[in-house]
Tab-separated table of C-alpha atoms in Angstrom:
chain	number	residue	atom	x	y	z
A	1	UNK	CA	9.605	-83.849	173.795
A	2	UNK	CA	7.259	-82.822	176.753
A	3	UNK	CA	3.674	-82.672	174.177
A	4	UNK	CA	4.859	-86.269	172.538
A	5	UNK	CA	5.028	-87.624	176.128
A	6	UNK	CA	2.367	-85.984	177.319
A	7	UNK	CA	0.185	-87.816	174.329
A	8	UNK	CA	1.761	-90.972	175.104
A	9	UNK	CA	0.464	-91.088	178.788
A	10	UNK	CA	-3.106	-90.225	177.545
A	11	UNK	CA	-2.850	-92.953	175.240
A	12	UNK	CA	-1.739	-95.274	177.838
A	13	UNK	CA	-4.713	-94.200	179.796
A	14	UNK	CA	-7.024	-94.849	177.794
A	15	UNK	CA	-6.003	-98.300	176.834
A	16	UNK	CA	-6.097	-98.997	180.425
A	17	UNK	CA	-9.528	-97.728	180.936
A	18	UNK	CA	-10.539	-99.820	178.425
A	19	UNK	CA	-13.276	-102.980	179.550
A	20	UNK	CA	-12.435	-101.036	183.520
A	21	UNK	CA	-15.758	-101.760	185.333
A	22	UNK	CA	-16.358	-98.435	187.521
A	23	UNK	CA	-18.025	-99.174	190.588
A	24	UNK	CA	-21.661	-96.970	188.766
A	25	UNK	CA	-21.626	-100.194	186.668
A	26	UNK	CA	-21.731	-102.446	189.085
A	27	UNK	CA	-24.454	-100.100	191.419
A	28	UNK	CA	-27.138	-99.877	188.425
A	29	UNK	CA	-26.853	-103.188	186.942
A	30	UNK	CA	-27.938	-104.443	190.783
A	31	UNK	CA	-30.607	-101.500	190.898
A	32	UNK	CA	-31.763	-102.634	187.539
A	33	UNK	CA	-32.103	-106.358	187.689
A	34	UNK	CA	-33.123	-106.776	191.248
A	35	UNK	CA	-36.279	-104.454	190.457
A	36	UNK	CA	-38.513	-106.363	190.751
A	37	UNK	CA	-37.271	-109.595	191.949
A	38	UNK	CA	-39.060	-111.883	194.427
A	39	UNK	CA	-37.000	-114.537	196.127
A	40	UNK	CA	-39.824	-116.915	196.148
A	41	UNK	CA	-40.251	-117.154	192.581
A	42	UNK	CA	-38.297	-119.676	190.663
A	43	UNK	CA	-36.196	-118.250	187.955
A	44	UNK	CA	-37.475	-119.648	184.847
A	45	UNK	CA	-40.149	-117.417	182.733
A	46	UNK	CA	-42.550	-120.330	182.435
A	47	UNK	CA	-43.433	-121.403	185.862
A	48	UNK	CA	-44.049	-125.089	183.878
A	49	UNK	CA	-40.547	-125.685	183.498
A	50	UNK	CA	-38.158	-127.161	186.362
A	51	UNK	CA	-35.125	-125.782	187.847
A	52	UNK	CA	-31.967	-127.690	187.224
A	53	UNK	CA	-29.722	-127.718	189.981
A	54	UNK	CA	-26.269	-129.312	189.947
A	55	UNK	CA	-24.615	-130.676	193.232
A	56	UNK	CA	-20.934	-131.323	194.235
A	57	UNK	CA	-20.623	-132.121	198.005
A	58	UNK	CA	-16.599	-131.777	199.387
A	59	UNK	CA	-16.163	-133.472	202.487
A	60	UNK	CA	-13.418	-131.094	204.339
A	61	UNK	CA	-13.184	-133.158	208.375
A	62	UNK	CA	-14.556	-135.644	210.252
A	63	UNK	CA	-14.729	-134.601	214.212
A	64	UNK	CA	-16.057	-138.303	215.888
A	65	UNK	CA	-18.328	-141.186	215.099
A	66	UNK	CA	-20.163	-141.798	218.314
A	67	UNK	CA	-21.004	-145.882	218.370
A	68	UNK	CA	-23.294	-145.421	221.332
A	69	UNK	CA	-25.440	-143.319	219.858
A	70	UNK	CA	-24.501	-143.758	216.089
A	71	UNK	CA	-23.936	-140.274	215.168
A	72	UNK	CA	-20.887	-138.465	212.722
A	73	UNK	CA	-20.106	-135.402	213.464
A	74	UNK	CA	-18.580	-133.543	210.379
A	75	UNK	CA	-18.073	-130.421	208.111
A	76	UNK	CA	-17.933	-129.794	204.511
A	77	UNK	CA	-19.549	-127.542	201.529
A	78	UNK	CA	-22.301	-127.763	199.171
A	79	UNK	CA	-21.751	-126.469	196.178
A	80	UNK	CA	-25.373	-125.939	194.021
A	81	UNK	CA	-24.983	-124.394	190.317
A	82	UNK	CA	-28.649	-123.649	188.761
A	83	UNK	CA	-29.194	-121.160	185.708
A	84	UNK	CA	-31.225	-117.969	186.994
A	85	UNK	CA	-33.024	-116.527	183.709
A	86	UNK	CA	-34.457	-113.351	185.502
A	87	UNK	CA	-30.902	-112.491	186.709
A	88	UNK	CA	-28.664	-112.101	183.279
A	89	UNK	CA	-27.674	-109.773	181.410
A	90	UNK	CA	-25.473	-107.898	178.484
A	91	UNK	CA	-21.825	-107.524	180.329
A	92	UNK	CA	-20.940	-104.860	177.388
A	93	UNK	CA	-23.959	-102.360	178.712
A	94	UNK	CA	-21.724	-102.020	181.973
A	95	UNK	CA	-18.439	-101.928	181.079
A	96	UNK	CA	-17.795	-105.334	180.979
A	97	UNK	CA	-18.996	-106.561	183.915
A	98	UNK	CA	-19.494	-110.416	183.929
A	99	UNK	CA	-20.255	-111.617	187.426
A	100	UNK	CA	-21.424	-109.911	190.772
A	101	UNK	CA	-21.815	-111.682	194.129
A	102	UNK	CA	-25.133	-110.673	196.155
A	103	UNK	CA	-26.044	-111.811	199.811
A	104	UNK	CA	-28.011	-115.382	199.101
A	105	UNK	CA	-31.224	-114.026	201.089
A	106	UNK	CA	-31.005	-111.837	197.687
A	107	UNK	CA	-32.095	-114.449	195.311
A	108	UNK	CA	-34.180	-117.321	195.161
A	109	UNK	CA	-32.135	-120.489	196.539
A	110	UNK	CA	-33.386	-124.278	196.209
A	111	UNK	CA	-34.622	-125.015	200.081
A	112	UNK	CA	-32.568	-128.029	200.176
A	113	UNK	CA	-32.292	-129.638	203.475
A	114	UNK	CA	-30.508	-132.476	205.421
A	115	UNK	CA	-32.533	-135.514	206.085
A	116	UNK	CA	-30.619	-137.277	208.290
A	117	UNK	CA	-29.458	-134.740	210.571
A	118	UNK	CA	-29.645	-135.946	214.341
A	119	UNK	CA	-30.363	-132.147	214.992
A	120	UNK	CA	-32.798	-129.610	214.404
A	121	UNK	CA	-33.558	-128.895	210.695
A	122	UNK	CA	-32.084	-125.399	209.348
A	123	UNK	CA	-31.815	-124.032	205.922
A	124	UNK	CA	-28.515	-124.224	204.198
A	125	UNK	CA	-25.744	-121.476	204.486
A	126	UNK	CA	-25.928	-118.025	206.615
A	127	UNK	CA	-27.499	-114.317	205.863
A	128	UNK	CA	-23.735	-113.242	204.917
A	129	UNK	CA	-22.928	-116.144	202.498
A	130	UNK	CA	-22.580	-114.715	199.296
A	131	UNK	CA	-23.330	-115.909	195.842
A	132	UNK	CA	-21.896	-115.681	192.701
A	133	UNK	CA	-24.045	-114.576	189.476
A	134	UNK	CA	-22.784	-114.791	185.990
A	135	UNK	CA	-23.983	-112.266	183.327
A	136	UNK	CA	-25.265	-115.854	181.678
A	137	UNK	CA	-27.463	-116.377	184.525
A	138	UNK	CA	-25.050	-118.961	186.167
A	139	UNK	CA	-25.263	-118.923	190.359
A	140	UNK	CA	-22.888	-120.383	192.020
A	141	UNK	CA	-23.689	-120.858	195.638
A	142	UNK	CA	-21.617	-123.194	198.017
A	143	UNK	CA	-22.421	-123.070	201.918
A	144	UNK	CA	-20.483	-124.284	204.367
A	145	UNK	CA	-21.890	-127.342	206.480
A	146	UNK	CA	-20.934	-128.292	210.020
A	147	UNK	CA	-23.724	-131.074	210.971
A	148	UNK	CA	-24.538	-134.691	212.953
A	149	UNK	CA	-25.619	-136.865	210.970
A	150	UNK	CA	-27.174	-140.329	211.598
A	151	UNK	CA	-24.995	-142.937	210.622
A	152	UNK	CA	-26.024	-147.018	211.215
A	153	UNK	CA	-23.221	-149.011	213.095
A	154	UNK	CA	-22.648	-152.411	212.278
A	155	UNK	CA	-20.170	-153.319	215.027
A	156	UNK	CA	-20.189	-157.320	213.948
A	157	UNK	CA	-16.343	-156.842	213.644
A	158	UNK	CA	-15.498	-154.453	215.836
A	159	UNK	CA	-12.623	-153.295	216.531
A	160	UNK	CA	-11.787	-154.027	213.176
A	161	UNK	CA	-14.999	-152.831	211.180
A	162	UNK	CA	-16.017	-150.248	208.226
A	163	UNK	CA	-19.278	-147.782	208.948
A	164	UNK	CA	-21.193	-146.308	205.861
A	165	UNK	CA	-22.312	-143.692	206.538
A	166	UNK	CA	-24.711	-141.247	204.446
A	167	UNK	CA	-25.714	-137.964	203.805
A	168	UNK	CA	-28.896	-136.854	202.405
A	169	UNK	CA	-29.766	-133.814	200.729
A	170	UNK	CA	-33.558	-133.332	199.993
A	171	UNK	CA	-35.635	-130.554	198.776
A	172	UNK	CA	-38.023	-129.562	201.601
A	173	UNK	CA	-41.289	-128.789	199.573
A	174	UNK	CA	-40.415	-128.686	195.847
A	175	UNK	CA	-41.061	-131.626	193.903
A	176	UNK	CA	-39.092	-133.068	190.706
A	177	UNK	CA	-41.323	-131.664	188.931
A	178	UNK	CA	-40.436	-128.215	189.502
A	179	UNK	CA	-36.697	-129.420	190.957
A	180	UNK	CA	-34.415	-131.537	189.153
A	181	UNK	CA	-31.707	-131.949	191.223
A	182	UNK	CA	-28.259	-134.037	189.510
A	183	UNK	CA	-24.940	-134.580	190.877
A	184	UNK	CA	-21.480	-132.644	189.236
A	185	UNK	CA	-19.425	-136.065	190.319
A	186	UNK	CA	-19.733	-139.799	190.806
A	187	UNK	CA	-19.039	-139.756	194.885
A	188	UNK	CA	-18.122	-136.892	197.272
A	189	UNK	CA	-14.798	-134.475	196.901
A	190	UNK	CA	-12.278	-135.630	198.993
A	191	UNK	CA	-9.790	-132.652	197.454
A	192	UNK	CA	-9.729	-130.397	201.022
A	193	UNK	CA	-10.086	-133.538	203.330
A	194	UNK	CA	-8.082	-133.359	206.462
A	195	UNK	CA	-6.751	-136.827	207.554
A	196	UNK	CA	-8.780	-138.923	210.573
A	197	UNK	CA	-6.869	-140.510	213.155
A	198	UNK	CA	-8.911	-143.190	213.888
A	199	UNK	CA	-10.564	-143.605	210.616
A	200	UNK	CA	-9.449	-144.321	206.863
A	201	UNK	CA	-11.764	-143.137	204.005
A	202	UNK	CA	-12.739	-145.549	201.771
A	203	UNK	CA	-15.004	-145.713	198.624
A	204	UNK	CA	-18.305	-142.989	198.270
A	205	UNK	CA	-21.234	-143.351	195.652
A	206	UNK	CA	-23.936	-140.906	195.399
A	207	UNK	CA	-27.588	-142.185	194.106
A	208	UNK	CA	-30.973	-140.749	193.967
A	209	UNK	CA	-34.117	-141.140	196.277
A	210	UNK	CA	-37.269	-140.468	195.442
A	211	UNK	CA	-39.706	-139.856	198.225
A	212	UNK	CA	-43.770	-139.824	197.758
A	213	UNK	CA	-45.432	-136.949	199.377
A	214	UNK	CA	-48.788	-136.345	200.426
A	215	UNK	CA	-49.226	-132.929	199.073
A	216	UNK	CA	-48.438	-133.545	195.258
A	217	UNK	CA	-48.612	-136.463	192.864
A	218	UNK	CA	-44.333	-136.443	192.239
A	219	UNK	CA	-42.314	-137.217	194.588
A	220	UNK	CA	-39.330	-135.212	195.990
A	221	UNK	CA	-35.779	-136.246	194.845
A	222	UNK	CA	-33.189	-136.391	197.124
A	223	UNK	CA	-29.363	-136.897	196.448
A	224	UNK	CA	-27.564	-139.497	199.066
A	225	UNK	CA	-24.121	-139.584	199.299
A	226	UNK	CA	-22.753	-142.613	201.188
A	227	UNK	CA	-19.181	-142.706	202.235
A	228	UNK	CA	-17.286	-146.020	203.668
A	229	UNK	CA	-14.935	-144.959	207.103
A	230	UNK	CA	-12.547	-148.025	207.689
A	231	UNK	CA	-11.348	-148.046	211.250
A	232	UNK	CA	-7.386	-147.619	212.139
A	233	UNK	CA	-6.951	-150.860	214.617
A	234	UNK	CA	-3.011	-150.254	215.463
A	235	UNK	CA	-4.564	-148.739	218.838
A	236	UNK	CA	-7.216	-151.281	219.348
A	237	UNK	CA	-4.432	-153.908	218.782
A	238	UNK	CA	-2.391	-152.581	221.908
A	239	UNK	CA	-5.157	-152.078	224.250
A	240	UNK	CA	-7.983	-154.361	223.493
A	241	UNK	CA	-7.089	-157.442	221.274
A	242	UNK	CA	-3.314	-158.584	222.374
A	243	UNK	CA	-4.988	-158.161	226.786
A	244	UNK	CA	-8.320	-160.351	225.716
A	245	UNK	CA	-5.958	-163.059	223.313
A	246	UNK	CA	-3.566	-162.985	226.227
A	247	UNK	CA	-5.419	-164.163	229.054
A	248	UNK	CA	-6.869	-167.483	227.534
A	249	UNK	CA	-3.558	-168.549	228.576
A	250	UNK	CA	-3.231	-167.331	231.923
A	251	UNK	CA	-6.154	-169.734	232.698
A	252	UNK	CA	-4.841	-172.789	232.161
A	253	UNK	CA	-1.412	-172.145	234.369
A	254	UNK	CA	-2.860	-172.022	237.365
A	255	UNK	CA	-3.392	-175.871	236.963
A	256	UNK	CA	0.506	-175.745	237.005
A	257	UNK	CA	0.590	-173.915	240.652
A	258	UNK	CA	0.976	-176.588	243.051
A	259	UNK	CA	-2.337	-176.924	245.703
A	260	UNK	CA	0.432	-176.319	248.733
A	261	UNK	CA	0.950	-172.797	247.935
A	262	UNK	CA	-2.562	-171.596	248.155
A	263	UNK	CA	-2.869	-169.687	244.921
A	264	UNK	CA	-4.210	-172.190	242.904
A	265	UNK	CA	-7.564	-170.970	242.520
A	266	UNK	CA	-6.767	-167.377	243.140
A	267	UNK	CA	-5.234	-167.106	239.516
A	268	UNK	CA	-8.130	-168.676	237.849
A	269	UNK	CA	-10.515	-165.915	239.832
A	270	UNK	CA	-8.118	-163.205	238.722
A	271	UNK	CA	-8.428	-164.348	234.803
A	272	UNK	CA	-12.424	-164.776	235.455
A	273	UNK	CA	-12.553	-160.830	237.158
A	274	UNK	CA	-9.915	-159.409	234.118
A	275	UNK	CA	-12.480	-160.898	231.742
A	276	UNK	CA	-15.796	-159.446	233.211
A	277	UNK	CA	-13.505	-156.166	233.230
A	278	UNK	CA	-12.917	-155.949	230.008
A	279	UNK	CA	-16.490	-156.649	228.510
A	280	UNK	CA	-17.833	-153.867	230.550
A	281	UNK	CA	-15.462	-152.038	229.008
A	282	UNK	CA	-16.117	-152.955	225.452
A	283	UNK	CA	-19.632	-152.786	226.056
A	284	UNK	CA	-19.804	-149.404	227.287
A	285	UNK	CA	-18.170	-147.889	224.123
A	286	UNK	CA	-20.336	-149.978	222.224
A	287	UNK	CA	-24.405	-149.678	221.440
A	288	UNK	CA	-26.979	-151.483	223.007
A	289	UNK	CA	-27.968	-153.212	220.074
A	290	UNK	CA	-29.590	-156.976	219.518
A	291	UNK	CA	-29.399	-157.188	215.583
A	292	UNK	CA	-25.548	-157.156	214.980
A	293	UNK	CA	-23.387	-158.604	218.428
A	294	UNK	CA	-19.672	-157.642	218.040
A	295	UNK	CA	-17.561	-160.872	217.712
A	296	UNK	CA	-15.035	-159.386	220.250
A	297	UNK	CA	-17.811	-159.536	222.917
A	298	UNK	CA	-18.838	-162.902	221.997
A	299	UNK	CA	-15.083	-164.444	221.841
A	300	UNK	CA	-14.188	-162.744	225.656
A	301	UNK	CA	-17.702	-164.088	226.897
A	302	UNK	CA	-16.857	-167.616	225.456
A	303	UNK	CA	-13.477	-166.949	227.336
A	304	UNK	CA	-14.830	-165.676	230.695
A	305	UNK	CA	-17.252	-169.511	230.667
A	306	UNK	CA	-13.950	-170.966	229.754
A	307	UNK	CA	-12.300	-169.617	232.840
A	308	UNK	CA	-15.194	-170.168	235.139
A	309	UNK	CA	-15.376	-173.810	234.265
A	310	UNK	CA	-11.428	-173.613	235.277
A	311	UNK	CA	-12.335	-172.199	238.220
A	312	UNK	CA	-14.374	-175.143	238.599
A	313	UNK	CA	-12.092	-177.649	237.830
A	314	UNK	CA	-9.054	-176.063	240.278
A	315	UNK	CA	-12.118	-176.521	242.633
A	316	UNK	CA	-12.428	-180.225	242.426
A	317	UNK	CA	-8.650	-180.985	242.159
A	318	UNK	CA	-8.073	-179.037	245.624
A	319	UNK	CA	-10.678	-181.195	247.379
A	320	UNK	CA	-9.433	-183.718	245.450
A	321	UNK	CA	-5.635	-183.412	247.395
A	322	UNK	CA	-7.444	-182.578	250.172
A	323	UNK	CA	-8.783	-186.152	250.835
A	324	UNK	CA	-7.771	-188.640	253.657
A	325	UNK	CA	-5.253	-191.338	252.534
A	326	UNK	CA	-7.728	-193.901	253.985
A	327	UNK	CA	-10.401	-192.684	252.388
A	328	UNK	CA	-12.112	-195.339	250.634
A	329	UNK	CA	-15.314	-194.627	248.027
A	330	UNK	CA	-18.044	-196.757	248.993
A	331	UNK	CA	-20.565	-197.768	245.727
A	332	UNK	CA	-24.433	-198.755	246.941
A	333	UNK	CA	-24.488	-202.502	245.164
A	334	UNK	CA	-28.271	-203.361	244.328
A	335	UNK	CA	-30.143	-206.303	245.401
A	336	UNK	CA	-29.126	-208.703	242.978
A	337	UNK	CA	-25.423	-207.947	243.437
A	338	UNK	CA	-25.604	-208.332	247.197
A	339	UNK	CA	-23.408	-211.379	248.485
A	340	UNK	CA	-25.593	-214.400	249.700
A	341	UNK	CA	-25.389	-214.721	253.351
A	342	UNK	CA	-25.033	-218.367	253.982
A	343	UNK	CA	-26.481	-219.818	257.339
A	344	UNK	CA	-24.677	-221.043	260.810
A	345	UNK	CA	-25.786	-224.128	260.102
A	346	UNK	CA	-24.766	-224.381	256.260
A	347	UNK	CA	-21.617	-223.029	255.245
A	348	UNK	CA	-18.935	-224.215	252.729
A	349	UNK	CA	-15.423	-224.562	252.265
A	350	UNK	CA	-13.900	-222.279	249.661
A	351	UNK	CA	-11.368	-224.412	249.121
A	352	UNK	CA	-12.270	-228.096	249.239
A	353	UNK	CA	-16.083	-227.431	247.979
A	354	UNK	CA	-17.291	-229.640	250.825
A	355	UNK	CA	-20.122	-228.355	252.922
A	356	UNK	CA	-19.296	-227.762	256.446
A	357	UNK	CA	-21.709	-227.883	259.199
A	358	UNK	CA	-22.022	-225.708	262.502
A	359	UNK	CA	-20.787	-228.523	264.138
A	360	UNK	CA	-17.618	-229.559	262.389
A	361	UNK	CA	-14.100	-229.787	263.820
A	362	UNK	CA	-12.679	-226.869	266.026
A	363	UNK	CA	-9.341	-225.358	263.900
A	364	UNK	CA	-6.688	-226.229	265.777
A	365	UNK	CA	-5.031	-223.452	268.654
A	366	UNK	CA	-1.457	-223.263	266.531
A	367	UNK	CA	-3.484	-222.742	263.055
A	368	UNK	CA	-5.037	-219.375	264.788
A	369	UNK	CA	-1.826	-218.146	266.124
A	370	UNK	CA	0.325	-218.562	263.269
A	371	UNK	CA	-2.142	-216.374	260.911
A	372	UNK	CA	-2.705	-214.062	264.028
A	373	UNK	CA	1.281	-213.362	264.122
A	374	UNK	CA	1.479	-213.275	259.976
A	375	UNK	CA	-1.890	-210.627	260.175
A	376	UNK	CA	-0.005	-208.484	262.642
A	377	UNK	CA	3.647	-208.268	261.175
A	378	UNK	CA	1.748	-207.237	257.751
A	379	UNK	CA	-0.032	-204.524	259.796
A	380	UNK	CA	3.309	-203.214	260.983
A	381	UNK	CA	5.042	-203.063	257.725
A	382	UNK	CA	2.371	-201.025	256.024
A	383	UNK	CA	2.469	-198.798	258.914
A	384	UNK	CA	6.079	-198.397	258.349
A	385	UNK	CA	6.072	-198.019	254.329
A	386	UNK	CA	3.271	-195.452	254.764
A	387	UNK	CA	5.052	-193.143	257.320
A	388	UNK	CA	8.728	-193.235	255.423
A	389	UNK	CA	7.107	-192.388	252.161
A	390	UNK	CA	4.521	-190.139	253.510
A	391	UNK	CA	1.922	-188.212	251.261
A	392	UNK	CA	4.303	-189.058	248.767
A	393	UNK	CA	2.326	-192.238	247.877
A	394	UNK	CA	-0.559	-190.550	248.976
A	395	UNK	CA	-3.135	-192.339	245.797
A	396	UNK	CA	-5.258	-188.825	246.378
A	397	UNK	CA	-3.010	-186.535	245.912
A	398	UNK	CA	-1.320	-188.607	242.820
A	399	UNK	CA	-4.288	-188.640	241.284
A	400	UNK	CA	-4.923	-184.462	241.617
A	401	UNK	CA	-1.475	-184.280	239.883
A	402	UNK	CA	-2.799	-185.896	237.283
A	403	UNK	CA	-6.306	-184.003	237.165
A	404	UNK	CA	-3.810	-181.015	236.619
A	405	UNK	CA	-1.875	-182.264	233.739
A	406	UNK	CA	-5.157	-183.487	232.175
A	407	UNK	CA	-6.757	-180.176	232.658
A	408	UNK	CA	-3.618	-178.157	231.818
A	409	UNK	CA	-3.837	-179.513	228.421
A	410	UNK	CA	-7.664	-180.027	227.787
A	411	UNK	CA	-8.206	-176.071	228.558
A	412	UNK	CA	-4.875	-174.888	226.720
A	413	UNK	CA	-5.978	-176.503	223.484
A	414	UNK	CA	-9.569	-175.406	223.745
A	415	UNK	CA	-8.886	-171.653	224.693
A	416	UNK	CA	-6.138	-171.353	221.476
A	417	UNK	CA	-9.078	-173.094	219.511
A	418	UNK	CA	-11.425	-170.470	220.208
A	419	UNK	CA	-8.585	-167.812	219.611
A	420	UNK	CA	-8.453	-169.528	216.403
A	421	UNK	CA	-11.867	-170.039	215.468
A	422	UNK	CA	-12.809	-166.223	215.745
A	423	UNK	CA	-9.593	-165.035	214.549
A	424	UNK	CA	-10.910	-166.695	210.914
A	425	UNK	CA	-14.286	-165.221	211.876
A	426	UNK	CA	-13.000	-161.668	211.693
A	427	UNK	CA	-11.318	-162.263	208.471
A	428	UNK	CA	-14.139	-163.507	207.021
């Protein structure tokens, strides 16, 4: 029993070291086809023909999209798949072995760059990212990315607006004619994507650039992958639209505080100082720019005129309440409406139509007293009516009462009008 065993365990042995790669395989196919090998030679045998290269970019986070100085901050990976013919070889000379991974400063890469990067330009991937080769000649080589791109704001609708933004992959000094660069997919990889709080990812296309250089007749190609970010607005909605929407409203109120209690125009200064607040707020996460004007600045400005001409208006209603009761307004008649100014010596009767001279008849003494006595008992009952009613009856202060209604209803209607009138603007 102990010899049949015994053969059975060799047996099993060498099954098992069947296709085993021994770690000699691995050292002399590197010694063997790295002899040689310059990194700044393309990998095709006829220096005529152009490299291939096939791109997949995978968007993995999103860190911030600064409006003010309309930059994304972001990571990802690159992955690049190119044939190279010098490196590939016959996987049953060592054992089997069908791929290795090298160090990329080991083998020529394409010097693919990005274009839009709002910092300084560096080669792709690190000394210690590692490539895979295929004993077909197939490299595999997918840095890791961590950049700031430039992305163009349109902040028309903001807070409720979508950025595209784009990112641009270029080669740095090889043309198409020794580069053809393609893309794997139709739009970026969204598979390892972690969630944005304040963003939503929309739609991504990928297209090709080409560029005209100076050095050669081609031109370089470049791959640009554009990706839409819609914004989340549930926060926006708390702090910034229902505060703006809501003081349209306040304004019109204070025509509804009475001119006694001395806050009348104090409210309508309050609603003119919340507004000025809040555009310097919007305004300072926003970028100075004079092609696209956010709607939201434009609908609190048109609210902040609306409130000043309030302010106005509570103005002229308090000096309107303000006036004497016997204040009378006194309108400059021109020549040719002046009264004629009839003579001493040639005045008429109003009544009979007879002309009266300077020396007609004396009115007689109990004429003059009776109209004397009726003038003065008139004078007396005014006096009375006035101080029982008191400013009651006052015409000046009735008609500031009605100012405020008129004005309470004018401004209410044309601040929700606004509201309106933008509200369809952002939908559009």
């Amino acid at each position: 029993m102990a010899p049949a065993t015994l053969t059975c365990m060799i047996l099993l042995m060498q099954l098992y070291n069947v296709g085993a790669v021994a770690p000699e395989d691995v050292k002399q196919l590197k010694e063997e086809i790295f002899n040689g090998y310059d990194v700044y030679i393309r990998p095709v045998h006829n220096q005529s023909e152009a490299v291939t290269v096939d791109m997949r970019f995978a968007l993995n986070t999103i860190a911030y999209l600064d409006l003010k100085i309309q930059k994304l901050k972001w990571s990802g990976m690159l992955s690049l798949r190119w044939y190279d013919r010098i490196l590939s070889w016959n996987a049953s000379e060592y054992g089997g072995l069908d791929f290795i991974t090298v160090p990329q400063t080991n083998i020529w890469l394409p010097d693919y760059v990005i274009v839009n990067t709002v910092s300084h330009t560096t080669n792709l991937g690190a000394q210690d990212t590692l490539v895979h080769i295929e004993s077909s000649g197939l490299v595999t080589w997918e840095p890791g990315i961590v950049s700031e791109t430039s992305c163009k704001i349109d902040t028309r609708k903001y807070p409720f607006d979508s950025q595209t933004c784009s990112f641009m992959f270029l080669p740095w000094m090889t043309t198409s004619r020794f580069l053809n660069s393609t893309s794997r997919l139709n739009g970026i990889d969204m598979s390892y994507f972690v969630p944005h709080g304040e963003f939503t990812i929309g739609e991504s296309t990928v297209h090709c650039e080409h560029i005209n250089v100076e050095f050669a007749e081609d031109a370089l190609v470049a791959i640009s992958y554009s990706l839409v970010l819609n914004r989340r607005p549930a926060f926006y909605w708390m702090v910034m639209v229902l505060p703006v929407t809501s003081f349209p409203l306040l304004g019109p109120v204070s025509f509804l505080v009475p001119v006694e209690s001395g806050e009348k125009i104090t409210l309508s200064i309050t609603v003119v100082l919340s507004y000025l607040v809040f555009i310097g707020s919007i305004s300072d996460a926003m970028p100075k720019l004079s092609d696209t004007v956010s709607l939201m600045v434009m609908y609190a400005s048109l609210q902040t005129i609306i409130s000043m001409l309030i302010v106005v208006a509570n103005g002229i209603i308090i000096c309107i309440h303000k006036l004497p009761p016997d204040f009378e307004i006194t309108v400059p008649m021109s020549k040719a409406s002046r009264p004629i100014n009839l003579s001493r010596e040639d005045t008429y009767d109003l009544q009979t139509g007879e002309s009266c001279k300077s020396h007609s008849p004396k009115l007689e003494l109990s004429s003059i007293t009776d109209k004397t006595r009726a003038l003065q008992l008139s004078s007396e009952n005014i006096k009375e009516h006035s101080e029982n009613n008191g400013l009651r009856n006052d015409k000046w202060i009735l008609l500031a009462r009605r100012l405020d209604k008129i004005c309470f209803v004018c401004f209410t209607f044309l601040a929700i009008s606004v509201s309106v009138l933008f509200g369809i603007l952002f939908t559009c």
